[in-house]
Coordinates of C-alpha atoms and ligand atoms in Angstrom, one line a residue:
M1 CA 11.4 -7.6 -10.0
S2 CA 14.8 -6.2 -11.0
I3 CA 17.9 -7.8 -9.6
Q4 CA 18.6 -4.6 -7.5
Q5 CA 15.1 -4.8 -6.0
E6 CA 15.5 -8.5 -5.3
N7 CA 18.9 -7.8 -3.6
I8 CA 17.3 -5.2 -1.3
F9 CA 14.5 -7.5 -0.5
Q10 CA 17.0 -10.3 0.4
Q11 CA 19.0 -7.8 2.5
I12 CA 15.9 -6.9 4.5
I13 CA 15.0 -10.6 5.1
S14 CA 18.6 -11.3 6.3
H15 CA 18.6 -8.2 8.5
A16 CA 15.2 -9.1 10.0
K17 CA 16.7 -12.4 11.0
E18 CA 20.1 -11.3 12.1
Y19 CA 18.7 -8.6 14.4
G20 CA 15.9 -10.5 16.0
F21 CA 12.9 -9.3 14.1
V22 CA 11.6 -12.3 12.1
F23 CA 12.7 -15.9 12.1
P24 CA 11.4 -18.7 9.9
S25 CA 9.1 -20.9 11.9
S26 CA 10.6 -24.1 13.5
E27 CA 13.8 -23.3 11.8
I28 CA 15.8 -26.1 13.4
Y29 CA 13.5 -28.5 11.4
D30 CA 14.2 -26.4 8.2
G31 CA 11.2 -24.2 8.7
L32 CA 7.6 -24.4 7.6
S33 CA 6.7 -22.7 4.4
A34 CA 5.2 -19.3 4.7
V35 CA 5.0 -19.4 8.5
Y36 CA 7.2 -17.1 10.5
D37 CA 8.0 -16.2 14.2
Y38 CA 8.7 -12.8 15.5
G39 CA 11.8 -12.2 17.6
P40 CA 12.5 -9.8 20.5
Y41 CA 12.5 -6.6 18.4
G42 CA 10.0 -7.9 15.9
V43 CA 7.4 -8.6 18.6
E44 CA 7.9 -5.0 20.0
L45 CA 7.5 -3.5 16.5
K46 CA 4.5 -5.6 15.7
K47 CA 2.8 -4.8 19.0
N48 CA 3.5 -1.1 18.5
I49 CA 1.9 -1.1 15.0
R50 CA -1.1 -3.0 16.4
D51 CA -1.4 -0.5 19.3
Y52 CA -1.1 2.4 16.9
W53 CA -3.9 1.1 14.8
W54 CA -6.0 0.1 17.8
K55 CA -5.7 3.5 19.3
S56 CA -6.4 5.3 16.0
M57 CA -9.6 3.2 15.7
T58 CA -11.1 2.8 19.2
Q59 CA -9.7 5.8 21.0
M60 CA -9.7 8.5 18.3
H61 CA -13.2 7.6 17.1
E62 CA -15.8 7.7 19.8
N63 CA -18.1 5.5 17.7
I64 CA -15.8 2.6 17.3
V65 CA -15.5 -0.2 19.9
G66 CA -13.4 -3.3 19.9
I67 CA -13.9 -7.1 20.3
D68 CA -11.7 -10.1 20.4
A69 CA -13.6 -13.1 18.9
A70 CA -12.4 -16.7 18.9
I71 CA -10.5 -18.2 16.0
F72 CA -12.8 -21.1 15.8
M73 CA -16.4 -20.3 14.8
H74 CA -19.5 -22.3 14.2
P75 CA -18.9 -24.0 10.7
T76 CA -22.2 -22.6 9.4
T77 CA -20.6 -19.1 9.7
W78 CA -18.4 -20.0 6.7
K79 CA -21.3 -21.4 4.7
A80 CA -23.2 -18.2 5.2
S81 CA -20.3 -15.9 4.4
G82 CA -19.7 -17.8 1.2
H83 CA -16.2 -18.9 2.1
V84 CA -17.0 -22.7 1.9
D85 CA -18.2 -22.3 -1.7
N86 CA -16.2 -19.3 -3.0
F87 CA -13.1 -18.7 -1.1
S88 CA -10.8 -20.0 -3.7
D89 CA -8.2 -18.9 -6.2
P90 CA -8.0 -20.0 -9.8
M91 CA -4.9 -22.1 -10.1
I92 CA -3.0 -23.7 -13.0
D93 CA -0.3 -26.4 -12.9
N94 CA 2.6 -26.8 -15.2
K95 CA 2.6 -30.4 -16.3
D96 CA 6.3 -30.6 -16.7
S97 CA 7.6 -28.9 -13.5
K98 CA 4.5 -29.8 -11.5
K99 CA 4.6 -26.3 -10.2
R100 CA 1.3 -24.7 -9.3
Y101 CA 0.6 -21.0 -10.0
R102 CA -2.2 -18.6 -9.1
V103 CA -3.5 -17.6 -12.5
D104 CA -3.5 -13.8 -11.7
H105 CA 0.1 -14.0 -10.5
L106 CA 1.2 -15.8 -13.6
I107 CA -0.4 -13.2 -15.9
E108 CA 0.8 -10.3 -13.8
A109 CA 4.4 -11.5 -14.0
K110 CA 4.1 -11.6 -17.8
A111 CA 2.7 -8.1 -17.8
E112 CA 5.6 -6.9 -15.7
E113 CA 8.0 -8.6 -18.2
L114 CA 6.3 -6.7 -21.0
N115 CA 6.5 -3.5 -19.1
N116 CA 10.2 -3.9 -18.5
A117 CA 10.6 -4.5 -22.2
G118 CA 8.9 -1.1 -22.9
K119 CA 5.7 -2.8 -24.2
N120 CA 3.4 -0.9 -21.8
E121 CA 0.4 -0.9 -24.1
E122 CA 0.5 -4.7 -24.6
A123 CA 1.0 -5.1 -20.8
N124 CA -2.1 -3.0 -20.0
H125 CA -4.2 -4.9 -22.6
L126 CA -3.2 -8.2 -21.0
L127 CA -4.1 -7.0 -17.5
N128 CA -7.4 -5.5 -18.5
K129 CA -8.3 -8.6 -20.4
M130 CA -7.3 -10.7 -17.3
E131 CA -9.5 -8.6 -14.9
E132 CA -12.4 -8.9 -17.3
L133 CA -12.1 -12.7 -17.6
L134 CA -11.5 -13.2 -13.9
A135 CA -14.6 -11.1 -13.2
A136 CA -16.6 -13.3 -15.5
E137 CA -15.0 -16.5 -14.1
N138 CA -14.4 -17.4 -17.7
F139 CA -11.6 -19.9 -17.2
T140 CA -11.6 -21.3 -20.8
E141 CA -10.8 -17.8 -22.2
L142 CA -8.3 -17.2 -19.4
K143 CA -6.4 -20.3 -20.4
A144 CA -6.5 -19.2 -24.0
L145 CA -5.0 -15.9 -22.9
I146 CA -2.1 -17.7 -21.2
D147 CA -1.6 -19.6 -24.5
E148 CA -1.9 -16.5 -26.7
Y149 CA 0.8 -14.7 -24.7
K150 CA 2.9 -17.9 -24.6
I151 CA 3.3 -17.6 -20.9
S152 CA 5.7 -20.3 -19.6
C153 CA 6.7 -21.8 -16.3
S154 CA 9.8 -20.2 -14.8
I155 CA 11.1 -23.7 -13.8
S156 CA 10.4 -26.0 -16.8
G157 CA 10.3 -23.2 -19.3
T158 CA 7.4 -24.9 -21.1
S159 CA 3.8 -23.8 -21.7
N160 CA 2.4 -27.3 -21.0
W161 CA -0.5 -26.2 -18.7
T162 CA -3.4 -28.1 -17.1
D163 CA -6.8 -26.5 -17.1
I164 CA -7.6 -23.8 -14.6
R165 CA -9.2 -25.0 -11.4
Q166 CA -10.4 -23.4 -8.2
F167 CA -8.7 -24.2 -4.9
N168 CA -10.3 -23.4 -1.5
L169 CA -7.9 -21.6 0.8
M170 CA -9.5 -22.5 4.2
F171 CA -7.7 -24.8 6.7
K172 CA -9.9 -27.5 8.2
T173 CA -9.5 -29.4 11.4
E174 CA -11.6 -31.6 13.6
F175 CA -13.4 -30.4 16.6
G176 CA -13.9 -32.4 19.9
A177 CA -14.0 -36.2 20.0
V178 CA -17.6 -37.0 19.4
A179 CA -18.1 -39.8 16.9
S180 CA -20.6 -39.0 14.2
D181 CA -21.9 -40.8 11.2
N182 CA -21.2 -37.7 9.1
P183 CA -17.5 -36.7 9.3
D184 CA -18.5 -33.2 8.2
D185 CA -20.3 -32.7 11.6
N186 CA -17.0 -32.3 13.4
I187 CA -15.2 -30.1 10.9
V188 CA -14.2 -26.6 12.0
Y189 CA -12.2 -24.1 10.0
L190 CA -9.4 -21.9 11.1
R191 CA -10.9 -18.5 10.3
P192 CA -9.6 -17.0 7.0
E193 CA -10.5 -13.5 8.1
T194 CA -11.4 -11.9 11.3
A195 CA -14.4 -10.0 9.9
Q196 CA -17.0 -12.8 10.4
G197 CA -16.3 -12.7 14.2
I198 CA -17.5 -9.1 14.1
F199 CA -20.6 -9.8 11.9
V200 CA -21.9 -12.6 14.2
N201 CA -21.4 -10.3 17.2
F202 CA -23.0 -7.3 15.6
L203 CA -26.1 -7.3 17.9
N204 CA -24.2 -8.3 21.0
V205 CA -22.0 -5.3 20.6
Q206 CA -24.6 -2.9 19.5
K207 CA -26.9 -3.7 22.4
T208 CA -24.3 -4.0 25.2
A209 CA -22.2 -1.0 24.2
R210 CA -25.4 0.9 23.3
M211 CA -24.1 1.9 19.9
K212 CA -26.0 4.1 17.5
I213 CA -25.6 3.8 13.8
P214 CA -23.2 4.8 12.3
F215 CA -20.7 2.9 14.4
G216 CA -17.8 0.6 14.0
I217 CA -16.4 -2.6 15.5
A218 CA -12.6 -3.2 15.4
Q219 CA -10.7 -6.4 15.9
T220 CA -7.1 -7.6 15.5
G221 CA -6.3 -11.3 15.4
K222 CA -4.9 -14.3 13.6
A223 CA -6.3 -15.5 10.3
F224 CA -5.2 -18.5 8.3
R225 CA -5.2 -19.2 4.5
N226 CA -3.7 -22.1 2.8
E227 CA -2.0 -19.9 0.2
I228 CA -0.9 -22.0 -2.7
V229 CA 1.8 -19.6 -3.8
A230 CA 3.3 -18.6 -0.5
R231 CA 6.6 -16.9 -1.1
Q232 CA 7.8 -13.4 -0.5
F233 CA 8.6 -13.6 3.2
I234 CA 5.9 -12.2 5.4
F235 CA 4.1 -10.6 2.5
R236 CA 2.1 -13.7 2.0
M237 CA 1.8 -16.1 4.9
R238 CA -0.3 -19.0 5.8
E239 CA -0.8 -17.8 9.3
F240 CA -1.0 -14.0 9.7
E241 CA -2.7 -11.3 11.6
Q242 CA -5.4 -8.9 10.4
M243 CA -6.6 -5.6 11.8
E244 CA -10.1 -5.1 10.6
M245 CA -12.9 -2.6 11.3
Q246 CA -16.5 -3.0 10.1
F247 CA -18.4 0.2 10.0
F248 CA -22.2 -0.2 10.1
V249 CA -24.2 2.5 8.3
R250 CA -27.7 3.4 7.2
P251 CA -28.4 2.0 3.7
G252 CA -28.0 4.8 1.2
T253 CA -25.1 6.4 3.1
E254 CA -22.5 3.8 2.3
G255 CA -21.1 5.8 -0.7
E256 CA -20.1 8.7 1.5
W257 CA -18.7 6.4 4.3
Y258 CA -16.7 4.5 1.7
K259 CA -15.1 7.7 0.5
F260 CA -14.5 8.8 4.1
W261 CA -12.7 5.6 5.1
K262 CA -10.7 5.4 1.9
E263 CA -9.2 8.8 2.7
E264 CA -9.0 8.2 6.5
R265 CA -7.0 5.1 6.1
L266 CA -4.5 6.6 3.8
K267 CA -4.1 9.5 6.3
W268 CA -3.3 6.9 8.9
H269 CA -0.4 5.5 6.8
L270 CA 0.9 9.0 6.1
S271 CA 0.7 9.9 9.8
L272 CA 3.7 7.6 10.3
G273 CA 5.7 10.1 8.2
I274 CA 5.9 7.8 5.2
S275 CA 6.2 9.6 1.9
P276 CA 2.9 9.8 -0.1
E277 CA 4.8 8.9 -3.3
K278 CA 5.2 5.4 -2.0
Y279 CA 1.4 4.9 -1.8
R280 CA -1.3 4.6 -4.4
Y281 CA -4.9 3.5 -4.6
H282 CA -6.0 0.6 -6.8
D283 CA -9.7 0.7 -7.5
H284 CA -11.1 -2.8 -8.1
V285 CA -12.6 -3.6 -11.5
K286 CA -13.5 -7.1 -10.4
L287 CA -16.0 -6.7 -7.6
A288 CA -17.4 -9.5 -5.5
H289 CA -21.1 -9.9 -6.4
Y290 CA -22.3 -8.2 -3.2
A291 CA -19.7 -5.4 -3.2
K292 CA -20.6 -1.9 -4.2
E293 CA -17.1 -0.4 -4.3
A294 CA -13.7 -1.7 -3.3
C295 CA -10.1 -0.5 -3.5
D296 CA -6.7 -1.4 -2.2
I297 CA -4.1 0.9 -0.7
E298 CA -0.9 -0.2 -2.3
F299 CA 2.6 0.5 -1.2
N300 CA 5.8 0.5 -3.2
F301 CA 7.5 -2.5 -1.6
P302 CA 10.9 -3.7 -2.8
I303 CA 8.9 -6.3 -4.7
G304 CA 6.9 -3.5 -6.4
F305 CA 3.5 -1.8 -5.7
K306 CA 1.4 -4.3 -3.7
E307 CA -1.7 -4.3 -1.6
V308 CA -1.3 -3.6 2.1
E309 CA -4.9 -2.7 2.9
G310 CA -8.4 -3.1 1.4
I311 CA -11.4 -0.8 1.8
H312 CA -14.6 -2.5 0.8
S313 CA -18.2 -1.4 0.7
R314 CA -19.9 -4.7 1.4
S315 CA -23.6 -3.7 1.3
D316 CA -25.8 -5.7 3.7
F317 CA -24.5 -9.0 2.3
D318 CA -22.9 -10.5 5.4
L319 CA -25.6 -9.6 8.0
T320 CA -28.3 -10.7 5.6
Q321 CA -26.6 -14.0 5.0
H322 CA -26.2 -14.6 8.8
Q323 CA -29.8 -13.7 9.2
L324 CA -30.8 -16.3 6.6
Y325 CA -28.6 -19.1 8.0
S326 CA -29.1 -18.5 11.7
K327 CA -32.8 -17.6 11.3
K328 CA -32.1 -14.8 13.8
K329 CA -32.9 -11.2 12.9
Q330 CA -29.8 -9.0 12.3
Q331 CA -31.6 -5.7 12.3
Y332 CA -31.2 -2.4 13.9
F333 CA -34.0 0.0 14.9
D334 CA -33.1 3.5 13.8
N335 CA -35.2 6.1 15.6
D336 CA -33.7 9.1 13.8
I337 CA -36.3 10.9 11.7
D338 CA -36.2 10.4 7.9
P339 CA -36.8 13.9 6.5
T340 CA -38.6 12.6 3.4
T341 CA -41.3 10.8 5.4
G342 CA -41.1 12.6 8.7
K343 CA -41.1 9.2 10.4
P344 CA -38.2 7.2 12.0
Y345 CA -36.1 5.2 9.6
G346 CA -37.2 2.1 11.5
N347 CA -35.8 -1.4 11.2
Y348 CA -33.2 -2.4 8.6
V349 CA -30.1 -4.5 8.1
P350 CA -27.2 -2.1 8.2
Y351 CA -24.8 -1.7 5.3
V352 CA -21.1 -2.2 6.0
V353 CA -17.9 -0.4 4.9
E354 CA -14.8 -2.3 6.1
T355 CA -11.2 -1.5 6.3
S356 CA -8.9 -4.5 6.4
I357 CA -5.1 -4.4 6.8
G358 CA -2.6 -7.2 7.3
L359 CA -0.5 -6.5 10.4
D360 CA 2.4 -8.6 9.1
R361 CA 2.2 -6.8 5.7
M362 CA 2.3 -3.5 7.5
F363 CA 5.3 -4.7 9.4
L364 CA 7.0 -5.5 6.2
L365 CA 6.0 -2.0 4.9
V366 CA 7.6 -0.4 7.9
L367 CA 10.8 -2.4 7.6
S368 CA 11.1 -1.8 3.8
N369 CA 10.5 1.9 4.3
A370 CA 13.0 2.1 7.1
F371 CA 15.8 0.0 5.8
E372 CA 18.9 1.9 4.5
E373 CA 22.5 0.9 3.7
E374 CA 23.9 4.4 4.3
V375 CA 27.3 5.5 3.1
I376 CA 28.8 8.1 5.4
T377 CA 31.4 10.6 4.3
K378 CA 33.6 11.5 7.2
E379 CA 35.3 14.8 7.9
D380 CA 38.6 13.5 6.5
G381 CA 36.9 12.6 3.2
T382 CA 37.0 8.8 3.8
T383 CA 33.8 6.8 3.7
D384 CA 32.1 4.4 6.1
S385 CA 28.8 2.7 6.0
R386 CA 26.1 1.7 8.4
T387 CA 22.8 -0.2 8.2
V388 CA 20.0 1.8 9.7
L389 CA 16.3 1.4 10.3
H390 CA 14.6 4.7 10.1
I391 CA 11.5 3.4 12.0
P392 CA 9.1 6.2 13.1
T393 CA 9.8 6.9 16.8
K394 CA 6.1 6.2 17.7
I395 CA 6.5 2.6 16.8
A396 CA 10.2 1.9 17.2
P397 CA 10.9 -1.3 19.2
V398 CA 13.2 0.5 21.5
K399 CA 13.0 4.3 22.0
L400 CA 16.1 5.0 24.1
A401 CA 19.4 3.2 24.5
I402 CA 21.3 4.2 27.7
L403 CA 25.0 3.7 27.3
P404 CA 27.6 4.4 30.1
L405 CA 30.9 5.1 28.4
L406 CA 32.8 3.0 30.8
K407 CA 31.8 0.2 33.1
K408 CA 33.3 2.0 36.2
D409 CA 33.8 5.3 38.0
G410 CA 30.1 5.4 39.0
L411 CA 28.9 5.8 35.3
P412 CA 26.7 2.6 35.3
E413 CA 25.0 3.9 38.5
I414 CA 24.0 7.1 36.9
A415 CA 22.9 5.3 33.8
K416 CA 20.8 2.9 35.8
Q417 CA 19.1 5.8 37.6
L418 CA 18.1 7.2 34.2
L419 CA 16.9 3.7 33.2
D420 CA 14.7 3.5 36.3
E421 CA 13.3 6.9 35.6
C422 CA 12.4 6.2 32.0
K423 CA 11.4 2.6 31.8
P424 CA 7.9 3.0 33.2
Y425 CA 7.1 5.3 30.3
F426 CA 8.8 3.7 27.2
K427 CA 11.0 0.9 26.2
C428 CA 14.7 1.4 27.0
F429 CA 17.8 -0.6 26.4
Y430 CA 20.8 -0.7 28.6
E431 CA 24.3 -1.7 27.5
E432 CA 27.7 -1.2 29.0
K433 CA 29.9 -3.5 26.8
D434 CA 31.9 -2.7 23.7
A435 CA 33.2 0.5 22.1
I436 CA 30.6 3.3 21.9
G437 CA 30.7 3.4 18.1
K438 CA 29.9 -0.3 17.9
R439 CA 27.0 0.1 20.4
Y440 CA 25.6 3.0 18.3
R441 CA 25.7 0.9 15.2
R442 CA 23.8 -1.9 16.9
Q443 CA 21.1 0.6 17.9
D444 CA 20.9 1.9 14.3
A445 CA 20.3 -1.6 13.1
I446 CA 17.3 -2.1 15.3
G447 CA 16.0 1.4 14.7
T448 CA 16.5 3.0 18.1
P449 CA 15.9 6.7 17.6
F450 CA 17.8 8.0 20.6
C451 CA 21.0 6.9 22.3
V452 CA 22.3 8.6 25.5
T453 CA 25.9 8.3 26.6
I454 CA 26.9 8.9 30.2
D455 CA 30.6 9.9 30.6
H456 CA 32.8 11.6 33.2
Q457 CA 31.5 15.1 32.4
T458 CA 28.1 13.8 33.5
K459 CA 29.4 13.5 37.0
E460 CA 30.6 17.1 37.0
D461 CA 27.7 19.0 35.3
N462 CA 24.8 16.5 35.0
T463 CA 24.8 16.6 31.2
V464 CA 24.9 13.7 28.7
T465 CA 25.5 13.2 25.0
I466 CA 22.3 12.4 23.1
R467 CA 22.8 11.0 19.6
Y468 CA 20.0 11.1 17.0
R469 CA 19.7 8.0 14.9
D470 CA 18.7 9.6 11.6
S471 CA 21.1 12.5 11.5
M472 CA 23.8 10.9 13.7
K473 CA 24.0 14.4 15.2
Q474 CA 25.2 14.5 18.8
E475 CA 24.7 17.2 21.4
R476 CA 25.1 17.7 25.1
I477 CA 21.9 18.2 27.1
A478 CA 20.8 18.1 30.7
L479 CA 20.4 14.6 32.0
S480 CA 17.1 15.7 33.6
S481 CA 15.6 16.6 30.3
I482 CA 15.9 13.2 28.6
K483 CA 12.7 11.6 29.7
Q484 CA 10.5 14.6 28.6
L485 CA 12.4 15.0 25.3
I486 CA 11.4 11.5 24.3
L487 CA 7.9 11.7 25.7
N488 CA 7.4 14.7 23.4
E489 CA 8.3 12.6 20.4
L490 CA 5.7 9.9 21.3
Ligands
ATP501 P1 -4.2 -10.7 -1.7 O1 -4.8 -10.2 -3.0 O2 -2.8 -10.2 -1.5 O3 -4.2 -12.2 -1.6 P2 -6.6 -10.2 -0.4 O4 -7.2 -9.2 -1.3 O5 -7.1 -11.6 -0.5 O6 -5.0 -10.1 -0.5 P3 -8.0 -9.4 1.9 O7 -8.9 -10.6 2.0 O8 -8.7 -8.2 1.5 O9 -6.7 -9.7 1.1 O10 -7.3 -9.2 3.3 C1 -7.0 -8.0 3.9 C2 -5.6 -7.8 4.2 O11 -5.0 -8.9 4.9 C3 -4.7 -7.6 2.9 O12 -4.7 -6.3 2.5 C4 -3.4 -8.0 3.4 O13 -2.7 -6.9 4.1 C5 -3.7 -9.1 4.5 N1 -3.4 -10.4 4.0 C6 -4.3 -11.1 3.2 N2 -3.7 -12.3 2.9 C7 -2.5 -12.4 3.6 C8 -1.5 -13.3 3.7 N3 -1.6 -14.5 3.1 N4 -0.4 -13.0 4.4 C9 -0.3 -11.8 5.0 N5 -1.2 -10.9 4.9 C10 -2.3 -11.1 4.2

């Protein structure tokens, strides 16, 4: 990351704290690493992103329904899903600094260093080699690669590394107070992904909502991972929220559905008005053994292009595993006619294409995309500056700020009438203190797209000044048109 990028990232983090978006968790006790709390504007923005996703899935697609599964699940779930045995990252420790690194992060950082030095070919070679060795889980050669490129620890500066080992990322806790001879009997995990709550409810949902394949189940909720390298603000957290959708399809059709969802999900991002140049796909070379195809949607964060969402074609792996471990059939009877046989497709375990996005990561994406330190040239040629969040109106925490110019002469009364008229429809903010310019700046900083000022002229002709956040343009319009103007933007 360049110094300039690092600076922007730090500015966003400070801004998020100063304006009530994101606070470090339990800050009065010096915080808890990689855990964060959302403040008054943060919680609104987060909810709006979640709602926007939820609506796009469950309302805009007739064949997708939602569930809300518990965080705790029967521990066998995680045996069946492979998380107990395989949900781990290869890690390496520097013996001098005692600092632990994720092997892929360590090598990627080296590749970036090479890229910055103009050695792009060498960087690509290193990354390709890494992907190949990670796919083969060949840790001996991976370690040799670290040695070959003389990769060193950023703290100790040495290349005195331990062997590479796997670390499981699931949090464990004890369940109930029943004494047992086997301590493992009481162990439950905090779910590391929401998807398994969908898989184990596949038949409950299919039967009760009378769904016909192809159909999807959507869910949003907390997930927990004991990330070893947990830095970078809310990009990588130990407690975070996912928005996942599992789409169940007839075997043999997964290729076309994978393609469909890959495109559909990027369209969702672009529907927020974010520039397509800031996005790219990253197709996976290293596939999980059950996966048929997988890609990430990456966004150009201030920390570089990084994954915000994954689209995975998971075959029938999960349902088959649950069938095996639970000894309960996870099949669907498809009575559509197969044209090749002239008979119904019959019973099968459906294939799954999933879309999985981190809500917190999407939140960071929105903040990063919105944040601007803008220099304004005034009419007299002098300059001024403002910090503004260009958050899309649809998801902005506050849509309208209502600002009486003075705290007297009946202006607050008119303003409060407007507030009463609008607040059942969208989030408003009312403020009568401070100079108007200062109030505008505060609204810019939290990303409020519209400010309305009520002044003495309002009393005469029922017009108000509306100010647009992005252009800072102001115009006089009828007081009675405000509500509809904003509703049109939503
Ligand atoms: P990464 O490679 O960044 O660790 P992943 O490939 O393990 O991510 P998935 O298991 O595919 O991620 O999870 C789906 C989505 O959940 C990710 O695209 C990301 O947006 C989000 N996510 C995963 N881990 C975290 C985390 N620790 N903090 C915040 N969001 C996360």
